[in-house]
Amino acid sequence: MKHLVRKEETVDYGAEYDVYRVRGLYASLSDGWTYLNSHDCPQIPERVSAAVSRSFRMAPQVPAREFHSGSHSGQSVGRPEGDNLLEAARHAVADLVGASADRVILGASLPVLYSALVTSMEPQFRYDSSVVVSSLDRCELRTAVSRARAQVRTAHAELGTGELPSWQYEQLVDGSTRLVSIPAAHAELGSVTEVSEIAERVRSRSRAWVLVDATAYAPYHRIDFDKWDADIVALDMAALGGPQVAALVLRDAAMLKRVDSQVLGIVSAGVAPGLAGGVTAAVDHLAGLAPELPGRGTRRARLDRSMAEMSTYLGGLRDDLYTFLGTWPHVHILGSSGEAAADATTERLPRLTFGVQGVPAPTVYERLFDNGIVTTLTRPTPLLTDMGLEEIGGGVTVGLGPFNTYQDIEQVMRVVASLA
């Protein structure tokens, strides 16, 4: 981690990333609040809100026929614009994760998609089948997977660090395992999972599908489907400042032959075309965080460059935030503070959950709010409780967004210092 930068020093991390230009893409930032709650309620770019409004208006309309648009133009003649919006959303998600559009299944939410996936896999489950979930999984997603007619096994995180050890999958996964669900990162702790390492261990033990929830990871890093070696990548677009639309992306379109595709088709048909128009805008927004270079690159290439610059910039803010809070003896960062976390090796997102000894979390939250800083009171989960959330009087979670500045971190420093 970096050392805390003094106010008079120049902060040069992410020098190519123009955060003030990025802030101009969010009309909501003009209200005067300092938003540090991107993990819970991301700000919506103006580009996305405008696209949703326009898409709802255009969705039922039939576009004019283009006689010189190519050999495939006749396929959508007479169809409403909403069909094109849904197809464009699939292409946008495909670019975001490094896949093709025919492998993208849209849905209203991830719990709905997870439930549909488990139902569609019913022919693969026998009396002795098993599925593997983890204590890092979001509760609603873990519940959806657990509805499978199979034995449920649980992988547990290290209580000192929040890491998900890969070695335990050699005991949990065997020939009866049909599905393994893991998160790419934890939304409140910020810990990042070694997805590829877990996938490798699963492959050595069974032919189970590896389902990765990339929702917490995607706002900060480009997704490399092939590097993860996952079978299914799940993504909630709302976490990226997009509309309430989720997606499952398959490793291979041929996987649809092994499930009841009609179930997944019904779920996908329930997505409002007007919202789908915002999906494309959200991905284009991420691709445009960094100014375009001369020449015309693909959206995937622009996403790679844009996300890399943002990741470097926010990594600097993250390091300063961790360094500052870690210097106060009365501040405890879940998964980072204490002897048990001394040997933590996992990568961290620009998010953390902390508590101040002797100060109830609601008091910390209210003091931050009184100073114009919006965070969230951490909701207890079995994992966070086991990690000592209640013992420190509850926690406050901070999640950085593409628009946050070093001045935002300084504000948090001053408020917490007044309490600690």
Coordinates of C-alpha atoms in Angstrom, one line a residue:
M1 CA 0.0 0.0 0.0
K2 CA 1.1 3.6 -0.6
H3 CA 2.0 5.9 2.2
L4 CA -0.5 8.7 2.9
V5 CA 0.2 11.7 0.7
R6 CA 0.4 15.0 2.4
K7 CA -1.9 17.7 1.2
E8 CA 0.8 19.8 -0.3
E9 CA 2.3 16.9 -2.3
T10 CA 1.2 16.2 -5.8
V11 CA -0.9 13.0 -6.3
D12 CA 0.3 11.6 -9.6
Y13 CA -1.4 8.1 -9.7
G14 CA -3.5 7.6 -12.8
A15 CA -2.0 10.7 -14.3
E16 CA -3.6 10.0 -17.7
Y17 CA -7.0 9.7 -16.1
D18 CA -8.9 13.0 -16.2
V19 CA -11.3 12.6 -13.2
Y20 CA -12.7 16.0 -13.6
R21 CA -13.7 15.3 -17.1
V22 CA -15.3 12.1 -15.9
R23 CA -17.2 14.0 -13.2
G24 CA -18.8 16.1 -15.9
L25 CA -20.5 12.9 -17.2
Y26 CA -22.6 12.6 -14.0
A27 CA -25.2 15.3 -13.7
S28 CA -26.1 14.0 -10.2
L29 CA -22.8 15.1 -8.8
S30 CA -24.0 18.8 -8.9
D31 CA -26.1 18.3 -5.8
G32 CA -23.1 18.9 -3.5
W33 CA -22.9 15.5 -1.8
T34 CA -19.7 13.4 -1.8
Y35 CA -20.8 10.0 -2.9
L36 CA -18.8 7.1 -1.5
N37 CA -21.5 4.5 -1.8
S38 CA -20.9 3.1 -5.3
H39 CA -21.0 -0.5 -3.9
D40 CA -24.6 0.0 -2.9
C41 CA -26.1 2.8 -5.0
P42 CA -24.0 3.8 -8.0
Q43 CA -24.5 7.1 -9.6
I44 CA -26.1 7.0 -13.0
P45 CA -24.3 8.7 -15.9
E46 CA -26.3 11.3 -17.8
R47 CA -25.7 9.2 -20.9
V48 CA -27.5 6.2 -19.4
S49 CA -30.5 8.1 -18.1
A50 CA -31.0 9.9 -21.4
A51 CA -30.7 6.6 -23.3
V52 CA -33.3 4.9 -21.1
S53 CA -35.7 7.8 -21.7
R54 CA -35.1 7.7 -25.4
S55 CA -35.4 3.9 -25.6
F56 CA -38.7 3.7 -23.8
R57 CA -40.1 6.2 -26.3
M58 CA -38.7 4.5 -29.3
A59 CA -39.1 0.8 -28.3
P60 CA -42.7 0.3 -29.8
Q61 CA -41.9 2.2 -33.0
V62 CA -41.1 0.4 -36.3
P63 CA -37.9 1.8 -37.9
A64 CA -38.0 2.8 -41.5
R65 CA -36.7 0.2 -43.9
E66 CA -33.1 0.8 -45.1
F67 CA -32.9 -0.5 -48.6
H68 CA -29.1 -0.2 -48.8
S69 CA -28.1 -1.3 -45.4
G70 CA -26.9 -4.8 -46.3
S71 CA -28.0 -8.3 -47.0
H72 CA -29.3 -8.9 -43.4
S73 CA -31.6 -5.9 -43.1
G74 CA -34.7 -7.7 -44.2
Q75 CA -34.6 -9.9 -41.0
S76 CA -36.0 -7.1 -38.9
V77 CA -38.4 -5.5 -41.3
G78 CA -41.7 -4.6 -39.6
R79 CA -40.3 -5.4 -36.1
P80 CA -40.4 -2.8 -33.4
E81 CA -37.2 -0.9 -32.4
G82 CA -37.3 -2.7 -29.1
D83 CA -35.9 -5.9 -30.8
N84 CA -32.9 -4.0 -31.9
L85 CA -32.4 -2.5 -28.5
L86 CA -32.3 -6.0 -26.9
E87 CA -29.9 -7.2 -29.5
A88 CA -27.6 -4.2 -29.0
A89 CA -27.7 -4.8 -25.3
R90 CA -26.4 -8.4 -25.8
H91 CA -23.6 -7.1 -28.0
A92 CA -22.7 -4.5 -25.4
V93 CA -22.5 -7.1 -22.6
A94 CA -20.5 -9.4 -24.9
D95 CA -17.9 -6.7 -25.4
L96 CA -17.8 -6.0 -21.7
V97 CA -16.8 -9.6 -20.8
G98 CA -15.0 -10.6 -24.0
A99 CA -17.6 -13.0 -25.5
S100 CA -20.0 -13.1 -28.5
A101 CA -23.6 -11.9 -28.4
D102 CA -25.1 -15.3 -29.0
R103 CA -23.8 -16.4 -25.6
V104 CA -25.6 -13.6 -23.7
I105 CA -28.9 -14.2 -21.8
L106 CA -30.6 -11.1 -20.4
G107 CA -32.8 -11.1 -17.3
A108 CA -34.5 -8.7 -14.9
S109 CA -32.1 -9.6 -12.1
L110 CA -29.5 -12.1 -11.1
P111 CA -31.6 -13.9 -8.6
V112 CA -34.2 -14.5 -11.4
L113 CA -31.5 -15.6 -13.8
Y114 CA -29.9 -17.9 -11.2
S115 CA -33.2 -19.5 -10.4
A116 CA -33.9 -20.0 -14.1
L117 CA -30.5 -21.5 -14.6
V118 CA -30.9 -24.0 -11.8
T119 CA -34.4 -24.9 -13.1
S120 CA -33.1 -25.3 -16.7
M121 CA -30.3 -27.6 -15.4
E122 CA -32.8 -30.0 -13.8
P123 CA -32.1 -32.8 -16.2
Q124 CA -28.5 -32.8 -15.1
F125 CA -29.3 -33.3 -11.4
R126 CA -29.7 -36.8 -10.1
Y127 CA -30.3 -38.1 -6.6
D128 CA -26.6 -38.0 -5.8
S129 CA -25.7 -34.7 -7.5
S130 CA -24.2 -31.7 -5.6
V131 CA -23.7 -28.0 -6.0
V132 CA -21.1 -25.9 -4.3
V133 CA -21.7 -22.3 -3.1
S134 CA -19.5 -20.1 -0.9
S135 CA -19.9 -17.9 2.1
L136 CA -18.8 -14.9 0.0
D137 CA -21.8 -15.3 -2.3
R138 CA -24.5 -12.8 -2.0
C139 CA -27.3 -14.3 0.1
E140 CA -30.0 -14.1 -2.6
L141 CA -27.8 -15.8 -5.2
R142 CA -26.7 -18.5 -2.8
T143 CA -30.3 -19.1 -2.0
A144 CA -31.2 -19.4 -5.7
V145 CA -28.5 -22.0 -6.3
S146 CA -29.4 -23.9 -3.2
R147 CA -32.9 -24.6 -4.6
A148 CA -31.3 -27.2 -6.9
R149 CA -32.4 -30.7 -6.2
A150 CA -28.9 -31.6 -5.1
Q151 CA -26.7 -31.7 -2.1
V152 CA -25.5 -28.2 -1.2
R153 CA -21.8 -27.9 -0.1
T154 CA -20.3 -24.6 1.1
A155 CA -16.8 -23.2 0.7
H156 CA -15.9 -20.9 3.5
A157 CA -13.8 -17.7 3.5
E158 CA -10.9 -17.0 5.9
L159 CA -12.3 -15.0 8.7
G160 CA -9.2 -12.9 9.2
T161 CA -8.9 -11.8 5.6
G162 CA -12.1 -12.5 3.7
E163 CA -10.2 -14.5 1.2
L164 CA -11.7 -17.6 -0.4
P165 CA -9.0 -20.4 -0.3
S166 CA -8.9 -22.5 -3.4
W167 CA -7.5 -25.6 -1.8
Q168 CA -10.9 -26.5 -0.2
Y169 CA -12.5 -27.1 -3.6
E170 CA -10.5 -30.3 -3.9
Q171 CA -12.5 -31.6 -0.9
L172 CA -15.8 -30.1 -1.9
V173 CA -15.9 -30.9 -5.6
D174 CA -16.2 -34.5 -7.0
G175 CA -17.7 -36.4 -9.8
S176 CA -21.2 -35.7 -8.5
T177 CA -20.8 -31.9 -8.7
R178 CA -22.8 -30.1 -11.4
L179 CA -22.5 -26.4 -10.5
V180 CA -19.9 -24.3 -8.6
S181 CA -20.9 -20.7 -7.7
I182 CA -18.2 -18.2 -6.7
P183 CA -18.0 -14.4 -6.6
A184 CA -15.2 -12.6 -8.4
A185 CA -15.1 -10.2 -5.4
H186 CA -16.9 -9.4 -2.2
A187 CA -19.0 -6.2 -2.4
E188 CA -18.3 -4.9 1.1
L189 CA -14.9 -6.4 2.0
G190 CA -13.4 -5.6 -1.4
S191 CA -11.5 -9.0 -1.4
V192 CA -10.9 -10.4 -4.9
T193 CA -11.2 -14.2 -5.5
E194 CA -8.6 -16.2 -7.4
V195 CA -11.2 -17.4 -9.9
S196 CA -8.9 -19.1 -12.4
E197 CA -7.2 -21.0 -9.6
I198 CA -10.5 -22.3 -8.2
A199 CA -11.7 -23.1 -11.8
E200 CA -8.5 -25.2 -12.4
R201 CA -9.1 -27.2 -9.2
V202 CA -12.8 -27.8 -10.2
R203 CA -11.7 -28.9 -13.7
S204 CA -9.3 -31.5 -12.1
R205 CA -12.1 -33.0 -10.1
S206 CA -15.3 -32.9 -12.2
R207 CA -17.1 -31.6 -15.3
A208 CA -19.1 -29.1 -13.2
W209 CA -20.0 -25.7 -14.6
V210 CA -18.2 -22.8 -12.9
L211 CA -20.6 -19.8 -12.4
V212 CA -18.8 -16.5 -11.5
D213 CA -20.7 -13.5 -10.2
A214 CA -18.7 -10.6 -11.6
T215 CA -21.0 -7.8 -10.3
A216 CA -18.6 -6.4 -7.7
Y217 CA -15.5 -6.8 -9.8
A218 CA -16.8 -5.4 -13.1
P219 CA -17.0 -1.7 -12.1
Y220 CA -13.2 -1.5 -11.6
H221 CA -11.6 -4.1 -13.9
R222 CA -12.0 -5.5 -17.4
I223 CA -13.3 -9.0 -17.5
D224 CA -11.3 -11.6 -19.3
F225 CA -13.6 -14.6 -19.7
D226 CA -10.9 -16.9 -21.1
K227 CA -8.4 -16.0 -18.3
W228 CA -11.0 -16.9 -15.7
D229 CA -11.7 -20.2 -17.4
A230 CA -15.3 -19.9 -16.2
D231 CA -18.3 -21.5 -17.8
I232 CA -20.8 -18.8 -17.0
V233 CA -20.2 -15.2 -16.0
A234 CA -23.0 -13.3 -14.2
L235 CA -23.4 -9.5 -14.2
D236 CA -25.8 -7.0 -12.8
M237 CA -25.7 -3.9 -15.0
A238 CA -27.1 -1.7 -12.2
A239 CA -23.8 -2.1 -10.4
L240 CA -22.1 -0.2 -13.3
G241 CA -24.5 2.7 -13.2
G242 CA -26.8 1.0 -15.7
P243 CA -30.5 0.0 -15.6
Q244 CA -32.0 -2.9 -13.7
V245 CA -30.9 -5.5 -16.2
A246 CA -28.8 -8.6 -15.5
A247 CA -27.0 -11.1 -17.8
L248 CA -25.6 -14.5 -17.9
V249 CA -22.8 -15.1 -20.4
L250 CA -22.0 -18.6 -21.4
R251 CA -18.6 -20.0 -22.4
D252 CA -20.1 -21.6 -25.4
A253 CA -23.5 -21.3 -27.1
A254 CA -23.5 -25.1 -27.3
M255 CA -24.1 -25.2 -23.5
L256 CA -27.8 -24.3 -24.3
K257 CA -28.2 -27.8 -25.6
R258 CA -27.6 -29.2 -22.2
V259 CA -30.3 -27.2 -20.4
D260 CA -34.0 -26.4 -20.9
S261 CA -33.4 -23.4 -23.1
Q262 CA -37.1 -22.6 -23.0
V263 CA -36.9 -21.6 -19.3
L264 CA -34.0 -19.2 -20.0
G265 CA -35.9 -17.9 -23.0
I266 CA -38.9 -17.0 -21.0
V267 CA -36.8 -15.1 -18.5
S268 CA -35.0 -13.2 -21.2
A269 CA -38.3 -12.3 -22.8
G270 CA -39.2 -10.4 -19.6
V271 CA -36.6 -7.7 -20.1
A272 CA -38.1 -4.3 -21.0
P273 CA -36.6 -3.1 -24.3
G274 CA -36.5 0.5 -22.8
L275 CA -34.2 -0.7 -20.1
A276 CA -32.1 -2.6 -22.6
G277 CA -31.3 0.6 -24.3
G278 CA -29.6 1.8 -21.1
V279 CA -27.3 -1.3 -21.1
T280 CA -25.6 -0.2 -24.3
A281 CA -25.2 3.3 -23.0
A282 CA -23.6 2.1 -19.7
V283 CA -21.0 0.0 -21.6
D284 CA -20.3 2.9 -24.0
H285 CA -19.9 5.2 -20.9
L286 CA -17.2 2.8 -19.5
A287 CA -15.5 2.7 -22.8
G288 CA -15.4 6.5 -22.9
L289 CA -13.9 7.2 -19.5
A290 CA -10.6 7.7 -21.2
P291 CA -10.5 10.1 -24.3
E292 CA -10.3 8.2 -27.6
L293 CA -7.0 8.0 -29.4
P294 CA -6.7 8.9 -33.0
G295 CA -8.2 6.2 -35.2
R296 CA -11.2 4.1 -34.7
G297 CA -10.8 1.2 -32.3
T298 CA -13.4 -1.4 -31.4
R299 CA -15.5 -1.0 -28.3
R300 CA -13.7 -3.9 -26.6
A301 CA -10.3 -2.2 -27.3
R302 CA -11.6 1.1 -25.9
L303 CA -13.0 -0.7 -22.8
D304 CA -9.6 -2.3 -22.3
R305 CA -7.8 1.1 -22.3
S306 CA -10.5 3.0 -20.4
M307 CA -10.8 0.4 -17.6
A308 CA -7.1 0.1 -17.3
E309 CA -6.7 3.9 -16.7
M310 CA -9.6 4.0 -14.3
S311 CA -8.3 0.9 -12.4
T312 CA -4.8 2.5 -11.9
Y313 CA -6.4 5.8 -10.7
L314 CA -8.8 4.2 -8.3
G315 CA -6.1 1.9 -7.1
G316 CA -4.2 4.9 -5.9
L317 CA -7.2 6.3 -4.0
R318 CA -7.7 2.8 -2.5
D319 CA -4.2 2.6 -1.3
D320 CA -4.3 6.0 0.4
L321 CA -7.7 5.1 2.0
Y322 CA -6.4 1.8 3.4
T323 CA -3.1 3.4 4.5
F324 CA -4.8 6.2 6.4
L325 CA -7.4 4.2 8.1
G326 CA -4.9 1.5 8.9
T327 CA -2.7 3.9 10.9
W328 CA -5.4 4.6 13.5
P329 CA -5.3 2.1 16.3
H330 CA -9.0 2.5 17.1
V331 CA -10.1 1.9 13.5
H332 CA -10.7 -1.7 12.4
I333 CA -10.9 -2.6 8.7
L334 CA -12.6 -6.0 8.2
G335 CA -10.3 -8.4 6.4
S336 CA -7.3 -6.0 6.7
S337 CA -6.7 -5.1 10.3
G338 CA -5.4 -7.4 13.0
E339 CA -2.8 -10.2 13.2
A340 CA -5.0 -12.6 11.4
A341 CA -5.0 -10.4 8.3
A342 CA -1.2 -9.7 8.4
D343 CA -0.5 -12.3 5.7
A344 CA -3.4 -11.4 3.5
T345 CA -2.4 -11.8 -0.2
T346 CA -5.6 -11.1 -2.0
E347 CA -6.1 -8.1 -4.3
R348 CA -8.5 -5.5 -3.0
L349 CA -11.1 -3.4 -4.7
P350 CA -11.5 0.3 -4.0
R351 CA -14.0 -0.7 -1.2
L352 CA -13.7 -1.4 2.5
T353 CA -15.8 -1.8 5.6
F354 CA -14.5 -0.3 8.8
G355 CA -15.6 0.4 12.4
V356 CA -14.3 2.8 15.1
Q357 CA -13.7 1.2 18.5
G358 CA -16.0 2.6 21.1
V359 CA -18.1 4.5 18.5
P360 CA -21.3 2.8 17.2
A361 CA -21.5 2.5 13.5
P362 CA -24.6 4.7 13.2
T363 CA -22.7 7.5 14.9
V364 CA -19.8 7.2 12.4
Y365 CA -22.3 7.1 9.5
E366 CA -24.2 10.2 10.7
R367 CA -21.0 12.1 11.4
L368 CA -19.8 11.4 7.8
F369 CA -23.3 12.3 6.5
D370 CA -23.3 15.6 8.5
N371 CA -20.1 16.5 6.7
G372 CA -21.7 15.8 3.3
I373 CA -20.3 12.3 2.8
V374 CA -22.7 9.5 1.7
T375 CA -21.6 6.0 2.8
T376 CA -23.7 3.0 3.9
L377 CA -24.3 1.3 7.2
T378 CA -23.0 -2.3 6.6
R379 CA -25.8 -4.8 6.6
P380 CA -24.9 -7.9 8.8
T381 CA -24.4 -11.2 7.0
P382 CA -23.4 -14.5 8.6
L383 CA -19.9 -14.0 7.2
L384 CA -19.4 -10.5 8.4
T385 CA -20.8 -11.4 11.8
D386 CA -18.3 -14.2 12.1
M387 CA -15.6 -11.7 11.1
G388 CA -16.5 -9.6 14.1
L389 CA -18.8 -6.9 12.6
E390 CA -21.0 -6.7 15.7
E391 CA -18.0 -6.9 18.1
I392 CA -16.7 -3.6 16.7
G393 CA -20.1 -1.9 17.0
G394 CA -21.1 -2.4 13.4
G395 CA -19.5 -1.1 10.3
V396 CA -19.6 1.6 7.6
T397 CA -18.8 0.6 4.0
V398 CA -17.1 2.9 1.6
G399 CA -17.2 2.2 -2.1
L400 CA -15.3 4.4 -4.6
G401 CA -16.7 5.3 -8.1
P402 CA -15.0 6.5 -11.3
F403 CA -15.7 10.1 -10.3
N404 CA -14.2 10.2 -6.8
T405 CA -11.2 12.4 -6.1
Y406 CA -8.4 12.6 -3.6
Q407 CA -10.2 15.5 -1.9
D408 CA -13.1 13.0 -1.2
I409 CA -10.6 10.7 0.6
E410 CA -9.3 13.7 2.6
Q411 CA -12.8 14.5 3.7
V412 CA -13.2 11.0 5.1
M413 CA -9.8 11.3 6.8
R414 CA -10.7 14.4 8.6
V415 CA -14.1 13.0 9.9
V416 CA -12.7 9.7 11.0
A417 CA -9.8 11.4 12.7
S418 CA -12.2 13.5 14.7
L419 CA -13.8 10.3 16.0
A420 CA -10.7 8.1 16.5

